[in-house]
GROMACS .gro file of C-alpha atoms in nm:
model
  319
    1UNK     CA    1   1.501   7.557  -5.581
    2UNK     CA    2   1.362   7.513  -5.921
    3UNK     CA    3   1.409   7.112  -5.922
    4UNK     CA    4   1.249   7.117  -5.572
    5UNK     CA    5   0.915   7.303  -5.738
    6UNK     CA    6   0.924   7.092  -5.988
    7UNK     CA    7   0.873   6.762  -5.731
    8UNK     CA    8   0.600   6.998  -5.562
    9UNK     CA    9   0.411   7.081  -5.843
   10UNK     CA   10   0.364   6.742  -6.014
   11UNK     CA   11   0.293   6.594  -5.679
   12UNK     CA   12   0.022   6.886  -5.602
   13UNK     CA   13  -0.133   6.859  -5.943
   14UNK     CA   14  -0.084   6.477  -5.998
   15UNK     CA   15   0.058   6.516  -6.376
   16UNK     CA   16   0.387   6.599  -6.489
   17UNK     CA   17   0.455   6.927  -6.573
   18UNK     CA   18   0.743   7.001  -6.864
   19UNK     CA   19   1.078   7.214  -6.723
   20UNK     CA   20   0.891   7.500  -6.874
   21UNK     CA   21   0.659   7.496  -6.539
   22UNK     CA   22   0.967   7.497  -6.283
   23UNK     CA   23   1.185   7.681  -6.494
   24UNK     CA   24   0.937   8.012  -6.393
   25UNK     CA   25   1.012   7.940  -6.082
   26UNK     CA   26   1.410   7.955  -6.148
   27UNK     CA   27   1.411   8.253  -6.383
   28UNK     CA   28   1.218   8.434  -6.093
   29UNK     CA   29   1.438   8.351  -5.895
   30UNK     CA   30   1.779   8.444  -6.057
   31UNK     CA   31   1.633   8.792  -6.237
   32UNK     CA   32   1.519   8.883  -5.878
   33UNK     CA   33   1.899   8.789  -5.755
   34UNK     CA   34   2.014   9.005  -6.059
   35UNK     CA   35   1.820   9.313  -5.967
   36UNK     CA   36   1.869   9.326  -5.603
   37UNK     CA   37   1.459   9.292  -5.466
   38UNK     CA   38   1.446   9.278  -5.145
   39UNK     CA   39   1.254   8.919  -4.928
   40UNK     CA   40   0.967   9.097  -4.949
   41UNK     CA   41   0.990   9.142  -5.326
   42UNK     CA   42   1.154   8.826  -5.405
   43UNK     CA   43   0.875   8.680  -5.200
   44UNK     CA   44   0.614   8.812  -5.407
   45UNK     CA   45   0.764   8.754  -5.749
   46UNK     CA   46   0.815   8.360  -5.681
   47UNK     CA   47   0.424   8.341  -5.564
   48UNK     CA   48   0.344   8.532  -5.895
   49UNK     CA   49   0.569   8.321  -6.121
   50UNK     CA   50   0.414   7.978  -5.943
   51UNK     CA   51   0.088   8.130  -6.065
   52UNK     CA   52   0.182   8.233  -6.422
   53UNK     CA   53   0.415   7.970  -6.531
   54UNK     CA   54   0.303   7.716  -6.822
   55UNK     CA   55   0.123   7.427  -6.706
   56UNK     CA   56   0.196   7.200  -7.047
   57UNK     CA   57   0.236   6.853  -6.990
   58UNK     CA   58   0.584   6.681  -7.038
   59UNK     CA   59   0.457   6.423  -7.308
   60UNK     CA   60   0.314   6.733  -7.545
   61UNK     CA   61   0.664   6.798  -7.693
   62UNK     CA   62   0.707   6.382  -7.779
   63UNK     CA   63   0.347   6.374  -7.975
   64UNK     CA   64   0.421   6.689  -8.181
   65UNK     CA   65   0.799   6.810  -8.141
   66UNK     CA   66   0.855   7.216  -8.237
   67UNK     CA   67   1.017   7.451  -8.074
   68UNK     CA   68   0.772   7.525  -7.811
   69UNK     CA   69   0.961   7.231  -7.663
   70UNK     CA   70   0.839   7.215  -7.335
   71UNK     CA   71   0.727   7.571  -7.260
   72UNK     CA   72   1.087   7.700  -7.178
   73UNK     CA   73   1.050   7.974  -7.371
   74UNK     CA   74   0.726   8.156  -7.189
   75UNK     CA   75   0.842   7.988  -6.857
   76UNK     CA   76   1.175   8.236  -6.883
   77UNK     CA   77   0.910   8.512  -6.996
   78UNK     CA   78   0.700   8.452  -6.739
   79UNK     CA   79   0.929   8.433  -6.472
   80UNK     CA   80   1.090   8.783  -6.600
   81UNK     CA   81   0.713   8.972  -6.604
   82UNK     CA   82   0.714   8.783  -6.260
   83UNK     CA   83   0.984   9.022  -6.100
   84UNK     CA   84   0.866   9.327  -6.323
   85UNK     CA   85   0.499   9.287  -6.129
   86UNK     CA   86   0.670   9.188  -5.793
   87UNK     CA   87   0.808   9.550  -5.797
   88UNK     CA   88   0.585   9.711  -5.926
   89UNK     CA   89   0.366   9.621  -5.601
   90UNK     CA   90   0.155   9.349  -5.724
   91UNK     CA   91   0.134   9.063  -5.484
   92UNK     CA   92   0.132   8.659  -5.495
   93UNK     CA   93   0.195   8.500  -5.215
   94UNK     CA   94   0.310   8.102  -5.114
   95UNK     CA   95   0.399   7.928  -5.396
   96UNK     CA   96   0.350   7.523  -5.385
   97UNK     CA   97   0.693   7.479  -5.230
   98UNK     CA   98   0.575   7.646  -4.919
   99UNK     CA   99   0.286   7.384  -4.817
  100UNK     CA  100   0.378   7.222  -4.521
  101UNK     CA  101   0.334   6.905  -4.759
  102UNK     CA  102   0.673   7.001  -4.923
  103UNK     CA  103   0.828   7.128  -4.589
  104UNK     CA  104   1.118   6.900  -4.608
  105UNK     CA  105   1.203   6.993  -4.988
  106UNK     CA  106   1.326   7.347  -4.785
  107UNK     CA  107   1.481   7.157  -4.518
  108UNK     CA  108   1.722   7.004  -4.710
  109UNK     CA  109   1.851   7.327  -4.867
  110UNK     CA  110   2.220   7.339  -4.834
  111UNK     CA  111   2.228   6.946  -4.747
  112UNK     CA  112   2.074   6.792  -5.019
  113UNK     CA  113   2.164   6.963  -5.403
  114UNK     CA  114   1.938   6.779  -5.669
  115UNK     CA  115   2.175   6.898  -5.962
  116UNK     CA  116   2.370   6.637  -5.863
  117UNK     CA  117   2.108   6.370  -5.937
  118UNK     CA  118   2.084   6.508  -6.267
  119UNK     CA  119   2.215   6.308  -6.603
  120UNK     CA  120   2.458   6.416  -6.866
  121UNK     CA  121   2.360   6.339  -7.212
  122UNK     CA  122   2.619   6.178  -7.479
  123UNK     CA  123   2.380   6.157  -7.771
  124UNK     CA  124   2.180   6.502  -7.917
  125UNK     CA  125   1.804   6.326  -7.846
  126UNK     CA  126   1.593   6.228  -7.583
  127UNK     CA  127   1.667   6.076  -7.308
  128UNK     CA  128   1.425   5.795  -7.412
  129UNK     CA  129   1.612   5.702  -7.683
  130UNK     CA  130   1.960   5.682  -7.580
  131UNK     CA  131   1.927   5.301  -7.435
  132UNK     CA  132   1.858   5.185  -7.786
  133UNK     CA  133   2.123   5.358  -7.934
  134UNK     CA  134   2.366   5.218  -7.732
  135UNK     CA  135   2.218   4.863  -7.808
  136UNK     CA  136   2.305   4.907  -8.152
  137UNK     CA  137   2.596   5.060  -8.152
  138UNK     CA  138   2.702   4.774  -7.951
  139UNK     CA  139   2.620   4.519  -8.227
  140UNK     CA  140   2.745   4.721  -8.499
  141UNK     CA  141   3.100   4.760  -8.300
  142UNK     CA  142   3.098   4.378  -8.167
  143UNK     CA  143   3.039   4.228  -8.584
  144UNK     CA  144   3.125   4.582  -8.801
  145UNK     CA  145   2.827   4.600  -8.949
  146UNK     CA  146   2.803   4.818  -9.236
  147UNK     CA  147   2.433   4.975  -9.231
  148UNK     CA  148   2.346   4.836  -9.575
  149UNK     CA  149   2.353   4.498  -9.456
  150UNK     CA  150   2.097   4.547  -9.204
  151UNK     CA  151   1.788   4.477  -9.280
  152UNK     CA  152   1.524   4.516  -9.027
  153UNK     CA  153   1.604   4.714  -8.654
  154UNK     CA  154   1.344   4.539  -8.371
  155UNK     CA  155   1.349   4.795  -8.065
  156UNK     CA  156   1.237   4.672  -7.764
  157UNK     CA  157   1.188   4.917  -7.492
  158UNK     CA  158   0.973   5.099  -7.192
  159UNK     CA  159   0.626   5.246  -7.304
  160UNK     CA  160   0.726   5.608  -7.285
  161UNK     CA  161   1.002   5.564  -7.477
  162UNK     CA  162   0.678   5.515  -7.746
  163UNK     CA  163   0.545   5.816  -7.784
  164UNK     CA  164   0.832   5.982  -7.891
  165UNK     CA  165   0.768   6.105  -8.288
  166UNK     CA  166   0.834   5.847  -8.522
  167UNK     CA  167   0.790   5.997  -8.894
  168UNK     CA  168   1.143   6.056  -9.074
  169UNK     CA  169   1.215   6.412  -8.942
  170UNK     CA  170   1.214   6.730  -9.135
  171UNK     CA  171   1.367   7.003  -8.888
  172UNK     CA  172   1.562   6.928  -8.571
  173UNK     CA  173   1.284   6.938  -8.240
  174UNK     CA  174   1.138   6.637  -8.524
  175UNK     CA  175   1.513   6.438  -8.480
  176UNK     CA  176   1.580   6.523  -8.121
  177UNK     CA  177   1.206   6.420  -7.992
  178UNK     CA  178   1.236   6.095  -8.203
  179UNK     CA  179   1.245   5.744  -8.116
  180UNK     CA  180   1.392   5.621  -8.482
  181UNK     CA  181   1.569   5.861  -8.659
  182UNK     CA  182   1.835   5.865  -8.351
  183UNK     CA  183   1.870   5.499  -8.406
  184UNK     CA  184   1.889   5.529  -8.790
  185UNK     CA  185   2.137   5.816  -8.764
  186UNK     CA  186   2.381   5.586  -8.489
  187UNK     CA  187   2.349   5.295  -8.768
  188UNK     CA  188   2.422   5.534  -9.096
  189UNK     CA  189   2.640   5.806  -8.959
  190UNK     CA  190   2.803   5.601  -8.688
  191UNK     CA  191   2.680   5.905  -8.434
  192UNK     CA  192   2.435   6.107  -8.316
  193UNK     CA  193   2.556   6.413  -8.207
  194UNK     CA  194   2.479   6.782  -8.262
  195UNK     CA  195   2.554   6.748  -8.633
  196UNK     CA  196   2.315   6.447  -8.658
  197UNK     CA  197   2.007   6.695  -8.597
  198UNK     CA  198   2.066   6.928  -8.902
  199UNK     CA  199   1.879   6.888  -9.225
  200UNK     CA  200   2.194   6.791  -9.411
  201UNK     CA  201   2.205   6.515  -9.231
  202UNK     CA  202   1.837   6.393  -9.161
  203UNK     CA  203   1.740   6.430  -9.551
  204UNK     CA  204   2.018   6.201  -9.659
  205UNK     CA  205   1.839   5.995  -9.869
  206UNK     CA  206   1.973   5.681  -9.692
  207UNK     CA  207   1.768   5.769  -9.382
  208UNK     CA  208   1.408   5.709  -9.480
  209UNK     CA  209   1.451   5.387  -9.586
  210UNK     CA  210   1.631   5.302  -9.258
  211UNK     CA  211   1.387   5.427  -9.043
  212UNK     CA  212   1.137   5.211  -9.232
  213UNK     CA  213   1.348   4.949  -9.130
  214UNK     CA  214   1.295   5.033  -8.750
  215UNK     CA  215   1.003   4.870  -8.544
  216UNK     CA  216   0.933   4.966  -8.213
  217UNK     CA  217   0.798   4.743  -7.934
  218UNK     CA  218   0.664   4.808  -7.609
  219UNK     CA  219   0.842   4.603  -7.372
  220UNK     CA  220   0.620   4.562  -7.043
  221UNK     CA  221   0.871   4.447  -6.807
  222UNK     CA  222   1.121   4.763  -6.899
  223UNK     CA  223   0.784   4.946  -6.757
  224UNK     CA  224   0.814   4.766  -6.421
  225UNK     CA  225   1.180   4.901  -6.329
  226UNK     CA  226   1.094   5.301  -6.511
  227UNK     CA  227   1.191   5.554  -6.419
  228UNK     CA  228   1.463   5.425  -6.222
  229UNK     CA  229   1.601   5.248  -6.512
  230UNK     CA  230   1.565   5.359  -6.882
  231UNK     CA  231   1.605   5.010  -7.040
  232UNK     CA  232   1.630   4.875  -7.397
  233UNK     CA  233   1.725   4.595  -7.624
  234UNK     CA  234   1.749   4.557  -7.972
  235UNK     CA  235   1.779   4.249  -8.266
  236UNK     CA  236   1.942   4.352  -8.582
  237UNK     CA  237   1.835   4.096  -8.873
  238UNK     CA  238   2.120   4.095  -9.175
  239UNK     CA  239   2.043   4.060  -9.552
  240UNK     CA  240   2.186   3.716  -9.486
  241UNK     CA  241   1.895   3.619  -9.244
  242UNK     CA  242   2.157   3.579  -8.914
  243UNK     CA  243   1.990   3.795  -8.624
  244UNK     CA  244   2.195   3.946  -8.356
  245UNK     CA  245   2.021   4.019  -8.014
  246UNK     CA  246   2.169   4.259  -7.802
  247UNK     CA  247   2.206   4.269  -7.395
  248UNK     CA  248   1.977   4.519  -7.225
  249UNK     CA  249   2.108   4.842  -7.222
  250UNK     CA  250   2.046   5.164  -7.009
  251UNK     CA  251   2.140   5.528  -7.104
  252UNK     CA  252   2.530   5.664  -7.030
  253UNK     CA  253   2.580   5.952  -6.819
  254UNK     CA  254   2.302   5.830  -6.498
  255UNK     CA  255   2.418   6.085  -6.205
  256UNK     CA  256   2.443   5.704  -6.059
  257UNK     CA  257   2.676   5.540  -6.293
  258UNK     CA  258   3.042   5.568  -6.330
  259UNK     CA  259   3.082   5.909  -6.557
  260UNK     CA  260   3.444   5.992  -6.506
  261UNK     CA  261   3.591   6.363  -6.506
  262UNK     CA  262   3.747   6.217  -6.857
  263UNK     CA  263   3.424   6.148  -6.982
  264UNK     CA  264   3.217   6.495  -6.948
  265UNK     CA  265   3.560   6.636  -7.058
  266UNK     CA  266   3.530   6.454  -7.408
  267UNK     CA  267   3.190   6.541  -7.453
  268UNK     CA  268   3.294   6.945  -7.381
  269UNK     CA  269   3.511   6.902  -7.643
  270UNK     CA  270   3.329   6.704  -7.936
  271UNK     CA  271   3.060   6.917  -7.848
  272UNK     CA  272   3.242   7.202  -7.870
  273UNK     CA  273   3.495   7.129  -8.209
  274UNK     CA  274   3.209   7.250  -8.374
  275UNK     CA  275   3.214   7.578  -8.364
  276UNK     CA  276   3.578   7.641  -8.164
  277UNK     CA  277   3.926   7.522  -8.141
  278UNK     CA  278   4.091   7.405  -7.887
  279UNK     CA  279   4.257   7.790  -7.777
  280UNK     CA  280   3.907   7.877  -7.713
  281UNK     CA  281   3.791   7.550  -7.542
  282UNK     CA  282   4.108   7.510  -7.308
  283UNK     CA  283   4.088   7.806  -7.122
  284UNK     CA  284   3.701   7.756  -7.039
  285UNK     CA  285   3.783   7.370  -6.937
  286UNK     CA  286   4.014   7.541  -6.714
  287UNK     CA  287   3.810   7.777  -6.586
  288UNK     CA  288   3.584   7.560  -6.474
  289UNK     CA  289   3.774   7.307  -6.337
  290UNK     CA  290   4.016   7.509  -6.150
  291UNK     CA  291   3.889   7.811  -6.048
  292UNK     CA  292   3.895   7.843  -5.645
  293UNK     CA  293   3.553   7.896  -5.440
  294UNK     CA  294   3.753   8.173  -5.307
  295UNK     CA  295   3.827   8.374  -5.655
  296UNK     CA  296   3.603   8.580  -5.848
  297UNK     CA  297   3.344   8.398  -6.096
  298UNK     CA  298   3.433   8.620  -6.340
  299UNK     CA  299   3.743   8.428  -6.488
  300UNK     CA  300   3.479   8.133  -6.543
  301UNK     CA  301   3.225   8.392  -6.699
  302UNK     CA  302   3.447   8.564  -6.947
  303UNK     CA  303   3.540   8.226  -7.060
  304UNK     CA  304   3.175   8.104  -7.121
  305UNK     CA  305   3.130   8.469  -7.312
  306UNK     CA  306   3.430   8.400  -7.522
  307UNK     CA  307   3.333   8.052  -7.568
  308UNK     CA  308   2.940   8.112  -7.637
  309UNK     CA  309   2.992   8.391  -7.963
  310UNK     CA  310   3.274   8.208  -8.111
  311UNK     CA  311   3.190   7.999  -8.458
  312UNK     CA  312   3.446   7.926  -8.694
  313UNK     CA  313   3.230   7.740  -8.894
  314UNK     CA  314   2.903   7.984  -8.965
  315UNK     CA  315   2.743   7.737  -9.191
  316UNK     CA  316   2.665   7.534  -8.906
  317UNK     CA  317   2.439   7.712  -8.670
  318UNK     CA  318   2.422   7.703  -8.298
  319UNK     CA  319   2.207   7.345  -8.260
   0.00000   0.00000   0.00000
C-alpha cells in the first residue's frame, strides 16, 4: 500500500516526494494493524497520515546529505500521531490513493505486489552511484590496478546521478549521498560496503586526493533511457598516460536482472560478519528461507531479534 501512495502522490502533486511522504502512509498503516482499530478507525488514521506526512522533495537529501535523509524519521512519527488522533475521534477522510484517478493502484491488490519491483543494493551508497562503481571496479579487476597509479577518474553518467554531494565526506549521510567518495573508496579500499561509510575510513588521508582525482560528466544520452536504466561509464588515465575506457555499466541487484538466491545470500552475510558470526546469522537465513506460510512468524521474528542486538564488535556501530 505504501509504494502504491507513493505513485499517487507524485503523480497528484507532479514532484517527487522522498520515502519519508509514503512511508506515513505505511507506518499508519502497520501501528493501526498492531493496535487492532477497527475500518472505521483505520480509515481515518490513513486520511490523517496522507495529510500530515512530510512533503520534502527526493533530491533535498543529495544537495545537503544529514540525517534527516529523506524525512523517514517524522514520516514514522507522523504516521504514529496518525493512529493516536484516528482514535481519539479526530477525522481525515480519502487519502490520494482513493481518487478514482488511482482506482486501479487498489485493483491490483493481491495481483500485483510492487516489493517485487524493488532493487537490492550491493554497495552502502546511492543508488546513483553504483553504475560507476562497477565501471571501475571492472578496470581495476580486468589490468590490477593499484590506486596509486591512477591518475585522473572521468565519470560519465545520467544528470541525477549529479547532484549527489561531491565534497570529500566528513560523517556517513556525506559518503552514502555521494557521487565520488563511493568511487574513491571502490578504487582505495577495493569496496564499498558498510565499513566504507565510517570516519576511519573516509578520513584516510589517501581519499582526498583521490576524490580530487574524480570528474564528473553529465552524459545526455544516459538521460534518454533514466529511470529505466541507471547507466554509467568511466576512463581511468594511469601515471603512464595509457587510458582505459570502460563498457557502460548499470547497477547490480535491478528486481529485472538475474540476482540469484546465492547472491542476496552473500550480501546477508558480508553484511552481517560485521557485527555476528555465523551461529547467529544461520539460523535467521534459515528462518527466512524455510519457514512454511503455514507456521507461526514467530520463528522468523525471534531470529531477526536475536540477530538485530547482537555486536561482537562494539567499536563499530550499527551503520
Amino acid at each position: 500500500m505504501s509504494i502504491r501512495q507513493g505513485y499517487a502522490i507524485r503523480d497528484f502533486y507532479g514532484w517527487d516526494h522522498s520515502s519519508g511522504s509514503y512511508a506515513t502512509f505505511a507506518t499508519a498503516a502497520s501501528v493501526g494493524k498492531l493496535l487492532h482499530l477497527d475500518d472505521a478507525e483505520m480509515n481515518m488514521a490513513l486520511g490523517i497520515s496522507d495529510f500530515i506526512m512530510p512533503v520534502n522533495p527526493a533530491k533535498r537529501s543529495c544537495y545537503v546529505p544529514s540525517m534527516n535523509k529523506d524525512g523517514i524519521y517524522w514520516g514514522q512519527h507522523a504516521g504514529t500521531q496518525a493512529v493516536m488522533m484516528a482514535k481519539s475521534g479526530i477525522t481525515g477522510r480519502n487519502p490520494v490513493i482513493l481518487d478514482d484517478k488511482y482506482f486501479p493502484y487498489l485493483d491490483t491488490l493481491g495481483d500485483k505486489f510492487y516489493m517485487f519491483d524493488l532493487y537490492i543494493k550491493f554497495y552502502s551508497c546511492c543508488r546513483w552511484a553504483h553504475s560507476p562503481i562497477s565501471a571501475v571496479a571492472s578496470l581495476i579487476s580486468e589490468y590490477s590496478i593499484p590506486y596509486n597509479q591512477i591518475d585522473k577518474v572521468d565519470v560519465y553518467s545520467f544528470g541525477n546521478a549529479g547532484t549527489l554531494y561531491k565534497c570529500a565526506p566528513h560523517n556517513e549521510d556525506e559518503a552514502q549521498y555521494n557521487i565520488l567518495y563511493p568511487i574513491a573508496a571502490q578504487i582505495v579500499f577495493g569496496d564499498c560496503g558498510p565499513l566504507e561509510s565510517s570516519t576511519t575510513k573516509m578520513l584516510d588521508p589517501r581519499i582526498k586526493p583521490m576524490i580530487d582525482r574524480i570528474k564528473f560528466h553529465h552524459e545526455p544520452k544516459y538521460d534518454k533511457v533514466f529511470p529505466a536504466k541507471r547507466l554509467s561509464r568511466v576512463e581511468l588515465t594511469l601515471n603512464t598516460g595509457q587510458k582505459l575506457v570502460s563498457d557502460a555499466f548499470e547497477p547490480k541487484g535491478d528486481y529485472n536482472s538475474d540476482v540469484s538466491m546465492e547472491d542476496i545470500k552473500y550480501k546477508v552475510y558480508k553484511m552481517n560478519r560485521l557485527y555476528a558470526e555465523n551461529d547467529v546469522i544461520d539460523p535467521f537465513v534459515d528462518a527466512v528461507l524455510n519457514t512454511k506460510p503455514e507456521e507461526s512468524f514467530s520463528k522468523v521474528f525471534n531470529a531477526i531479534k536475536i540477530l538485530s542486538i547482537t555486536n561482537i564488535h562494539p567499536e563499530i556501530k550499527f551503520i
